CSV table of C-alpha atoms in Angstrom, one decimal:
chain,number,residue,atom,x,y,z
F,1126,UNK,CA,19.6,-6.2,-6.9
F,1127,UNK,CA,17.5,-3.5,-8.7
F,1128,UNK,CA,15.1,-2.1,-6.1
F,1129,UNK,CA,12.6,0.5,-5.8
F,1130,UNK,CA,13.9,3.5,-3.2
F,1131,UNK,CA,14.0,7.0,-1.8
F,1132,UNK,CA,16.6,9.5,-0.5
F,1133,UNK,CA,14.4,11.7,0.8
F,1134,UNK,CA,10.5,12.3,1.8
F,1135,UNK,CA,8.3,14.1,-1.0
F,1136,UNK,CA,6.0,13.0,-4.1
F,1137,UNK,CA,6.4,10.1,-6.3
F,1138,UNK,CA,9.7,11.5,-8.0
F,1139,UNK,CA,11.3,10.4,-5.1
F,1140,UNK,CA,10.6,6.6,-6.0
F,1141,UNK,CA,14.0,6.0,-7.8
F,1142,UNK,CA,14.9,2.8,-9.5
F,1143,UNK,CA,18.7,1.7,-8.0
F,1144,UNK,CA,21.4,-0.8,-7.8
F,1145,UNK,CA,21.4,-2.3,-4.0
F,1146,UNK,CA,23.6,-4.8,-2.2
F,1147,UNK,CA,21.4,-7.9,-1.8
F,1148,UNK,CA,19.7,-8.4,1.6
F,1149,UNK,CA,21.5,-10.8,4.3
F,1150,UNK,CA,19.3,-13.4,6.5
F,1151,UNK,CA,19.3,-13.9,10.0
F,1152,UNK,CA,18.6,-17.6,11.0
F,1153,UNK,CA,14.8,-16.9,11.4
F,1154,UNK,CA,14.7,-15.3,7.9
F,1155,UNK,CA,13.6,-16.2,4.3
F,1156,UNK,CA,15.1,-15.0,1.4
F,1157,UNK,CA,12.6,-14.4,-1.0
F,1158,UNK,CA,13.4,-13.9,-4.6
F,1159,UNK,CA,10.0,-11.0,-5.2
F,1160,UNK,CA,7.5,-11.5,-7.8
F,1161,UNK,CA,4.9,-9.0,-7.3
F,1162,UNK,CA,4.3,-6.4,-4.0
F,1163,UNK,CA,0.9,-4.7,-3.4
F,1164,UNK,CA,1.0,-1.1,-3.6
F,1165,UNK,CA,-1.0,0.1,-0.4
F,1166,UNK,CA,-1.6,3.6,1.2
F,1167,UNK,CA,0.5,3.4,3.2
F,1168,UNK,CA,3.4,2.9,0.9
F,1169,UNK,CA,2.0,6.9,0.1
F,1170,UNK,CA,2.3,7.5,3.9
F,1171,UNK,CA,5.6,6.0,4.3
F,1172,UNK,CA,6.8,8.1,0.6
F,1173,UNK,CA,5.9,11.6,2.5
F,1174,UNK,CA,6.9,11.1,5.5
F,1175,UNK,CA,3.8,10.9,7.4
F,1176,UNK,CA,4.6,7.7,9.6
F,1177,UNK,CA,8.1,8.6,10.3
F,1178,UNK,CA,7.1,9.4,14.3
F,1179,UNK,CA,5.4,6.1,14.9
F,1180,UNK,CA,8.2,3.7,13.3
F,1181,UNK,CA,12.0,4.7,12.5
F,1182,UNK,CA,12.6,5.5,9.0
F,1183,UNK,CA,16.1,5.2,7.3
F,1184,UNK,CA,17.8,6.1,4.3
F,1185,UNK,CA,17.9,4.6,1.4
F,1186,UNK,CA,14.4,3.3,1.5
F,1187,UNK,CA,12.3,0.7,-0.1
F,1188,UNK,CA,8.7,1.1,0.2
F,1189,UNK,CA,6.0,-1.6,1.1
F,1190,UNK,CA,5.1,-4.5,3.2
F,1191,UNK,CA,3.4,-6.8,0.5
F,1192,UNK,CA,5.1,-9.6,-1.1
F,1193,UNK,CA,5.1,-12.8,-3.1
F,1194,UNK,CA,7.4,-14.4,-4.7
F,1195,UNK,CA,9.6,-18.0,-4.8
F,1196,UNK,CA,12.1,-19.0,-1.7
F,1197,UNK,CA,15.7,-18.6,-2.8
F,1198,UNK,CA,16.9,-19.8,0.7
F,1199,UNK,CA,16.2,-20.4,4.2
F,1200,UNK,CA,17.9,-19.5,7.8
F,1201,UNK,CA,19.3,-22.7,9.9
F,1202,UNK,CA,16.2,-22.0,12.5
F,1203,UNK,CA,13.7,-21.5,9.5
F,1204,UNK,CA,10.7,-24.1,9.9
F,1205,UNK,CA,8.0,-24.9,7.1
F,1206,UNK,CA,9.4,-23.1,4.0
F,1207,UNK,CA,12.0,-24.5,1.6
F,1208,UNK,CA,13.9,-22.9,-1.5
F,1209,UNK,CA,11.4,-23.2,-4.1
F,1210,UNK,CA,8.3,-22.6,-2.5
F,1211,UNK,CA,6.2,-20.1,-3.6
F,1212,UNK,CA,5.1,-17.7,-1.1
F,1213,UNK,CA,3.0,-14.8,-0.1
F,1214,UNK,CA,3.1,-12.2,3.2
F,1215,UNK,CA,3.3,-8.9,5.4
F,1216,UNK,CA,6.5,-7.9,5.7
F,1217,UNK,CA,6.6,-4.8,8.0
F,1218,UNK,CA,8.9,-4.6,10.6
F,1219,UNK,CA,10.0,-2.1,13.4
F,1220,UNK,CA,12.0,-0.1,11.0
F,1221,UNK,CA,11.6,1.2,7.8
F,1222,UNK,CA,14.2,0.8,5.1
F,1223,UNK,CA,14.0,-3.0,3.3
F,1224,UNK,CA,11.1,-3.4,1.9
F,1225,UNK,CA,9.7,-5.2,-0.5
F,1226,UNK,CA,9.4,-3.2,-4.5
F,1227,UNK,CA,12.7,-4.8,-5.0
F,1228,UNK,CA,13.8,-7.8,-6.3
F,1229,UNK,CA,15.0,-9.5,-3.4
F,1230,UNK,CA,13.7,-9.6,0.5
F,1231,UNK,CA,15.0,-10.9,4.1
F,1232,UNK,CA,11.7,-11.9,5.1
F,1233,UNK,CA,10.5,-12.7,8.5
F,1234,UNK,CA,9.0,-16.4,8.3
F,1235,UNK,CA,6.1,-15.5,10.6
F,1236,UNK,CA,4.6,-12.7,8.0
F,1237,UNK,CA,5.3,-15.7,5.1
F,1238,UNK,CA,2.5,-18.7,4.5
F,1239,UNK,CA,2.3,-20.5,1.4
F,1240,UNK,CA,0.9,-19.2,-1.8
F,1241,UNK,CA,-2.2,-21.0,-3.3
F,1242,UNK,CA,-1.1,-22.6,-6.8
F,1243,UNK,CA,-4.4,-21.1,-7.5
F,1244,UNK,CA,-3.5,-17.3,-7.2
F,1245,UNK,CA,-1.2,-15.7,-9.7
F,1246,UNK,CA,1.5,-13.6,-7.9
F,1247,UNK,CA,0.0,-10.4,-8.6
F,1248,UNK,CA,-3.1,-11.4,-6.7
F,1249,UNK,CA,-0.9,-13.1,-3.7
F,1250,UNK,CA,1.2,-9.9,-3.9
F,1251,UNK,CA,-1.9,-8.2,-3.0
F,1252,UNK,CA,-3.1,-10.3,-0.4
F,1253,UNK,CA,-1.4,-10.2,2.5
F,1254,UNK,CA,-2.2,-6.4,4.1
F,1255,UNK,CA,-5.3,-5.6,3.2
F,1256,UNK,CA,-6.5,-9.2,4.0
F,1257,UNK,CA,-4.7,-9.3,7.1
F,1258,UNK,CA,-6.6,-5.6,8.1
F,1259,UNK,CA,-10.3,-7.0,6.7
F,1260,UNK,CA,-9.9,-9.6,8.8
F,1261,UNK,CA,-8.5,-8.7,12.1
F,1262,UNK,CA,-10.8,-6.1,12.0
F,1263,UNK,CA,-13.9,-8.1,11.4
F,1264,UNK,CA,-12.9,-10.4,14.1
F,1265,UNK,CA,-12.2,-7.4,16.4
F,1266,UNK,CA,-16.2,-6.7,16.4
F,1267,UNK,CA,-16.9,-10.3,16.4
F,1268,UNK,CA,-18.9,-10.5,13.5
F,1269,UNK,CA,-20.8,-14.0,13.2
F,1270,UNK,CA,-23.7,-15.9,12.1
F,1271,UNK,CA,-26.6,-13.3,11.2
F,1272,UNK,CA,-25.2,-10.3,11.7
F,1273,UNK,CA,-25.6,-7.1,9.2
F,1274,UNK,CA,-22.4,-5.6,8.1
F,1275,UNK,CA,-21.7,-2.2,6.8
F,1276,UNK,CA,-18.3,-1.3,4.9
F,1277,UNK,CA,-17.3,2.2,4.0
F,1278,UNK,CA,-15.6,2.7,1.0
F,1279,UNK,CA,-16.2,-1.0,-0.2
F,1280,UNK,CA,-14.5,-1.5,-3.4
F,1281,UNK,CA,-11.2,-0.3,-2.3
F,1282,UNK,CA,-8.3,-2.7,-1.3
F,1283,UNK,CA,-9.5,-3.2,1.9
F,1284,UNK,CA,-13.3,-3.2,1.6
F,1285,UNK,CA,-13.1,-5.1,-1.5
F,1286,UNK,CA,-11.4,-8.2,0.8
F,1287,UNK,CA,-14.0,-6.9,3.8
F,1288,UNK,CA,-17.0,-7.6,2.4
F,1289,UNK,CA,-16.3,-10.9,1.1
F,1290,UNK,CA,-14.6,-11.9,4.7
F,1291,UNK,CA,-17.4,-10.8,6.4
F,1292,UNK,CA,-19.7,-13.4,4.4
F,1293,UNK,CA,-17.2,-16.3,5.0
F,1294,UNK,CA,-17.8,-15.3,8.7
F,1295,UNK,CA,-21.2,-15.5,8.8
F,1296,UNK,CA,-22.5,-12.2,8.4
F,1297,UNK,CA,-25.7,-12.8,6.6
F,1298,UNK,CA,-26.1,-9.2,4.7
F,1299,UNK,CA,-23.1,-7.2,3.7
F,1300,UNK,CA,-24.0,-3.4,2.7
F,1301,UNK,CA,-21.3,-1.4,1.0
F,1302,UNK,CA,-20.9,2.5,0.3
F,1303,UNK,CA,-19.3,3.3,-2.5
F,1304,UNK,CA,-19.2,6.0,-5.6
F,1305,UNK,CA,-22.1,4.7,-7.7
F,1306,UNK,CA,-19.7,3.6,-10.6
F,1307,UNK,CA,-18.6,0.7,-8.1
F,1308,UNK,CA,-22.1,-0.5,-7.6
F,1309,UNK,CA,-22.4,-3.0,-10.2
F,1310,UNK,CA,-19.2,-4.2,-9.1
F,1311,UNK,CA,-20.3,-4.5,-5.5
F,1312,UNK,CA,-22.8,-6.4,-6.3
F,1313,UNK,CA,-21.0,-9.2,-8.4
F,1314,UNK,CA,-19.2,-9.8,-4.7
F,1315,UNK,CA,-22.6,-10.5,-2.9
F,1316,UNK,CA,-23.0,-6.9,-1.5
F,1317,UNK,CA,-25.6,-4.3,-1.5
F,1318,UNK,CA,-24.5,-1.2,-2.7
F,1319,UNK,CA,-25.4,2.4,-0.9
F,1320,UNK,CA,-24.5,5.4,-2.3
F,1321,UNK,CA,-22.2,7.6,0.1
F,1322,UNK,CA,-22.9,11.2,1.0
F,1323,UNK,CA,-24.9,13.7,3.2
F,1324,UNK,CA,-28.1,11.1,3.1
F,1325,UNK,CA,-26.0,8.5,4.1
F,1326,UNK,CA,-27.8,7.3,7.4
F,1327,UNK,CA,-31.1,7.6,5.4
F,1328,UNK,CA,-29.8,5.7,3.0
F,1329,UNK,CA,-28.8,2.7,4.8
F,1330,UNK,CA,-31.9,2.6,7.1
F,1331,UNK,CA,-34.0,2.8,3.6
F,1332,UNK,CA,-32.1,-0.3,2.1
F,1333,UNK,CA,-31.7,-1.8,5.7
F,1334,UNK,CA,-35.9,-1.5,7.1
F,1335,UNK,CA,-36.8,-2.6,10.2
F,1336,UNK,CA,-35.2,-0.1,12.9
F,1337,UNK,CA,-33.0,0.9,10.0
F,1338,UNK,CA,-29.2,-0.2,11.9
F,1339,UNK,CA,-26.7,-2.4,11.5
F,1340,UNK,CA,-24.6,-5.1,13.8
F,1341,UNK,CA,-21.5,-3.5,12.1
F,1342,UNK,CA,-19.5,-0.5,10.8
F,1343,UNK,CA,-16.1,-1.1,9.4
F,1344,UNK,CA,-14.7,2.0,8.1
F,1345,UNK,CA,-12.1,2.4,5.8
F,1346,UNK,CA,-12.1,5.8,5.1
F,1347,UNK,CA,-12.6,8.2,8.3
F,1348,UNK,CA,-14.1,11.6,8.8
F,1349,UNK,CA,-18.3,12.0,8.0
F,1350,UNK,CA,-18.4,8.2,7.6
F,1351,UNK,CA,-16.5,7.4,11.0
F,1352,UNK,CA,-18.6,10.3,12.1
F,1353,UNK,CA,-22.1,8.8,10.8
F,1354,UNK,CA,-21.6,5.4,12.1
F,1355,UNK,CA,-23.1,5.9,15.9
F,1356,UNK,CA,-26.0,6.4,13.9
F,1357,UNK,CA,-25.7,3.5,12.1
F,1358,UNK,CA,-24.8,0.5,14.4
F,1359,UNK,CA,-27.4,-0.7,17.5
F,1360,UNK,CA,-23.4,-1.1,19.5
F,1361,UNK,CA,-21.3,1.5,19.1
F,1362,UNK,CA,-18.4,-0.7,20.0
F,1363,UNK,CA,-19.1,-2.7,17.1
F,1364,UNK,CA,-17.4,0.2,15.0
F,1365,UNK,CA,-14.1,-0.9,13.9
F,1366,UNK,CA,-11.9,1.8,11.9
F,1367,UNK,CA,-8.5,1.2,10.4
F,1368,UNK,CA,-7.9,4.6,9.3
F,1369,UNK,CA,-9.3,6.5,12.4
F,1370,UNK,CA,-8.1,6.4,15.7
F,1371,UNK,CA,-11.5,8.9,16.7
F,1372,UNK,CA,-12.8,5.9,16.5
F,1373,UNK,CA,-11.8,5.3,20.2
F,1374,UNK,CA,-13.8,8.5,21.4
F,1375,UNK,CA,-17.3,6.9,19.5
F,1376,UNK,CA,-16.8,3.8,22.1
F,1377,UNK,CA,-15.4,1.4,18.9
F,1378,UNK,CA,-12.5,-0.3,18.2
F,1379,UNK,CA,-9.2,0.8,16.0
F,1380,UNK,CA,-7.5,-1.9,14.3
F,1381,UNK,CA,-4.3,-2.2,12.9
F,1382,UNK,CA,-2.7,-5.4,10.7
F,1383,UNK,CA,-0.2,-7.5,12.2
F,1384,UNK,CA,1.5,-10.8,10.9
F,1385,UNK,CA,0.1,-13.3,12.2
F,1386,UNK,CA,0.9,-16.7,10.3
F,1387,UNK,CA,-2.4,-18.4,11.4
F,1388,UNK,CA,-4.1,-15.4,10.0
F,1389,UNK,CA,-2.3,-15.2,6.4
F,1390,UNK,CA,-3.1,-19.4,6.0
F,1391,UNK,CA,-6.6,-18.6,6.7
F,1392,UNK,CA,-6.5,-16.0,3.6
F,1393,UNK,CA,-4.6,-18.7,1.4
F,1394,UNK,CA,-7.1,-21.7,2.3
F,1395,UNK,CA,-10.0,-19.4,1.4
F,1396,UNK,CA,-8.0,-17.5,-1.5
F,1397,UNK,CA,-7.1,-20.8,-2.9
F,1398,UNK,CA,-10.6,-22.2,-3.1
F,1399,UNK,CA,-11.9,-19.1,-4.7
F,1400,UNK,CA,-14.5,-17.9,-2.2
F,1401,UNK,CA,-12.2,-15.1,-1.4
F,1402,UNK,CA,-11.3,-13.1,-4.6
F,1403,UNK,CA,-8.3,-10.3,-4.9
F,1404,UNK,CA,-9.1,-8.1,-7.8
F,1405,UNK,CA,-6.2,-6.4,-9.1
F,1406,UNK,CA,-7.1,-3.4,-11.2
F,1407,UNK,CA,-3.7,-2.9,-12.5
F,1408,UNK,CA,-0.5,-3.9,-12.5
F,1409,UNK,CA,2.9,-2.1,-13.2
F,1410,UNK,CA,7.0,-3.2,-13.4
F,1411,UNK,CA,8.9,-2.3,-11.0
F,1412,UNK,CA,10.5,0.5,-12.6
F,1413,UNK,CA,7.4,2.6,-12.8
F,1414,UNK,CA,6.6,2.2,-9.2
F,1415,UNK,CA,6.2,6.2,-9.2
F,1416,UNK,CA,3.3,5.8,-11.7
F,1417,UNK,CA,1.4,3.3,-9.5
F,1418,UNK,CA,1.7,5.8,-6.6
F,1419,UNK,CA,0.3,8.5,-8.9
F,1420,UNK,CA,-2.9,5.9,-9.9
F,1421,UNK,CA,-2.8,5.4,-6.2
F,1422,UNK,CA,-3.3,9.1,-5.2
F,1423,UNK,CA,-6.3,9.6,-7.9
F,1424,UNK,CA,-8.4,7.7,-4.8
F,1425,UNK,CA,-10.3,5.8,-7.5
F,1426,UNK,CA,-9.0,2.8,-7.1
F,1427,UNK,CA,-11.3,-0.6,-7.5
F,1428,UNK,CA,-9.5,-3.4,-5.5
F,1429,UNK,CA,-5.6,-3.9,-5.6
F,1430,UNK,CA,-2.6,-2.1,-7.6
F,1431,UNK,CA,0.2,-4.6,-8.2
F,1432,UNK,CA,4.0,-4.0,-9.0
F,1433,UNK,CA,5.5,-6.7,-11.0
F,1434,UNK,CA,9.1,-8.1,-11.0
């Protein structure tokens, strides 16, 4: 198979384009024929070298963790997915080596769930991970009926997915900080935009009146706006960070994605009937997987970037 990997940590020149022996399944494994894989973060992360002490890294390597694409064929002890379907999910796993910018994956069935017909791969490729983290998140600081939610850094991957599942959980006012060329964007998803910065707490007690704080804080971005959000929120344990883990020392709550399959057919059931939309700024083949990494690193991305295959 063609696939998407490295020799080595270091910048995007390490992303080579190479001839690979196909993946092998277990019996609890799909083999997924890949159509389009998000381009995250932490595919960056993971590139330098910056996760290697928290998960074992090994050569060659093929970035990311996003996927979807169409079954080629299932393991004896696989349940709910035949060859054929079309699929979406989170494939990370307690090594890093297989992922998925390549044009064939082992997956594990319980990252997989069933893409909508609705979605076109490139917006089920860049689904799964930052849904899964929006969502996980939001339920970590039990947002509900009512409550007022801030996101930092709201028309990135994540926040873009946040602020929209914070409204299908109830929340009844979404506020997002973002650079003010994202405000208009912000706004056709339902959110009140806030300029980031120095006035920040100001700024959000302005838009917010009353006693001027929030139920919630979800931060996507760390440092002065982890740093502003005790100031923010009436519960400091109603911060949740996913970039942060000072979070912890401010009394809130760090969260981290993990497949669950209940979890990824709650994003497809709300995907699929549109109230939950993934907007894919750009898309790239496979082969240029460097320059996606390089758009990436620019930090001025507005939703998802999508490889192609």
């Amino acid at each position: 198979m063609k696939a998407i990997a490295q020799s080595e940590f270091g910048d995007v020149d390490v992303l080579r384009l190479r001839d690979l022996p196909d993946p092998r399944i277990n019996a609890d494994q799909v083999l997924v024929e890949v159509r389009a894989a998000g381009v995250n973060p932490v595919d960056r992360l993971v590139r330098m070298g910056y996760a290697k002490d928290r998960l074992p890294h090994h050569f060659p390597l093929i970035p990311g963790w996003d996927v979807a694409g169409v079954v080629r064929e299932v393991g004896p002890a696989v349940e709910g997915f035949q060859p054929g379907d079309e699929v979406f999910g989170y494939q990370r796993k307690d090594h890093v080596q297989h992922g998925t910018y390549a044009e064939l994956i082992a997956a594990t069935e319980r990252g997989l769930a069933h893409k909508p017909s609705s979605l076109s791969f490139a917006e089920a490729g860049g689904l799964a991970l930052t849904g899964l983290t929006a969502l996980q998140a939001l339920r970590a600081v039990r947002v509900s009926s009512g409550d007022t939610v801030l996101v930092h850094a709201a028309a990135g991957g994540v926040g873009h997915l946040a602020v929209q599942v914070a409204r299908i959980l109830g929340a009844s006012r979404v506020i997002g900080t973002a650079s003010r060329r994202n405000h208009e964007f912000l706004r056709g998803l339902g959110v009140e935009p806030v300029a980031y910065g120095d006035a920040l707490v100001d700024n959000v007690a302005e838009l917010v009146g009353g006693d001027g704080l929030v139920d919630v804080a979800f931060d996507c971005v760390g440092g002065a706006a982890l740093n502003d959000s005790p100031a923010l929120v009436r519960d400091p344990s109603r911060i949740v960070s996913i970039v942060d883990t000072n979070v912890l020392g401010l009394g809130g709550r760090y969260a981290y994605a993990k497949p669950v399959r209940a979890d990824l057919d709650w994003l497809a059931s709300h995907a699929g009937s549109g109230e939950l939309k993934v907007v894919v700024q750009q898309t790239f083949p496979l082969a240029e997987a460097a320059e996606a990494h390089r758009l990436l690193e620019g930090r001025h991305v507005r939703g998802k970037i999508v490889l192609t295959v």
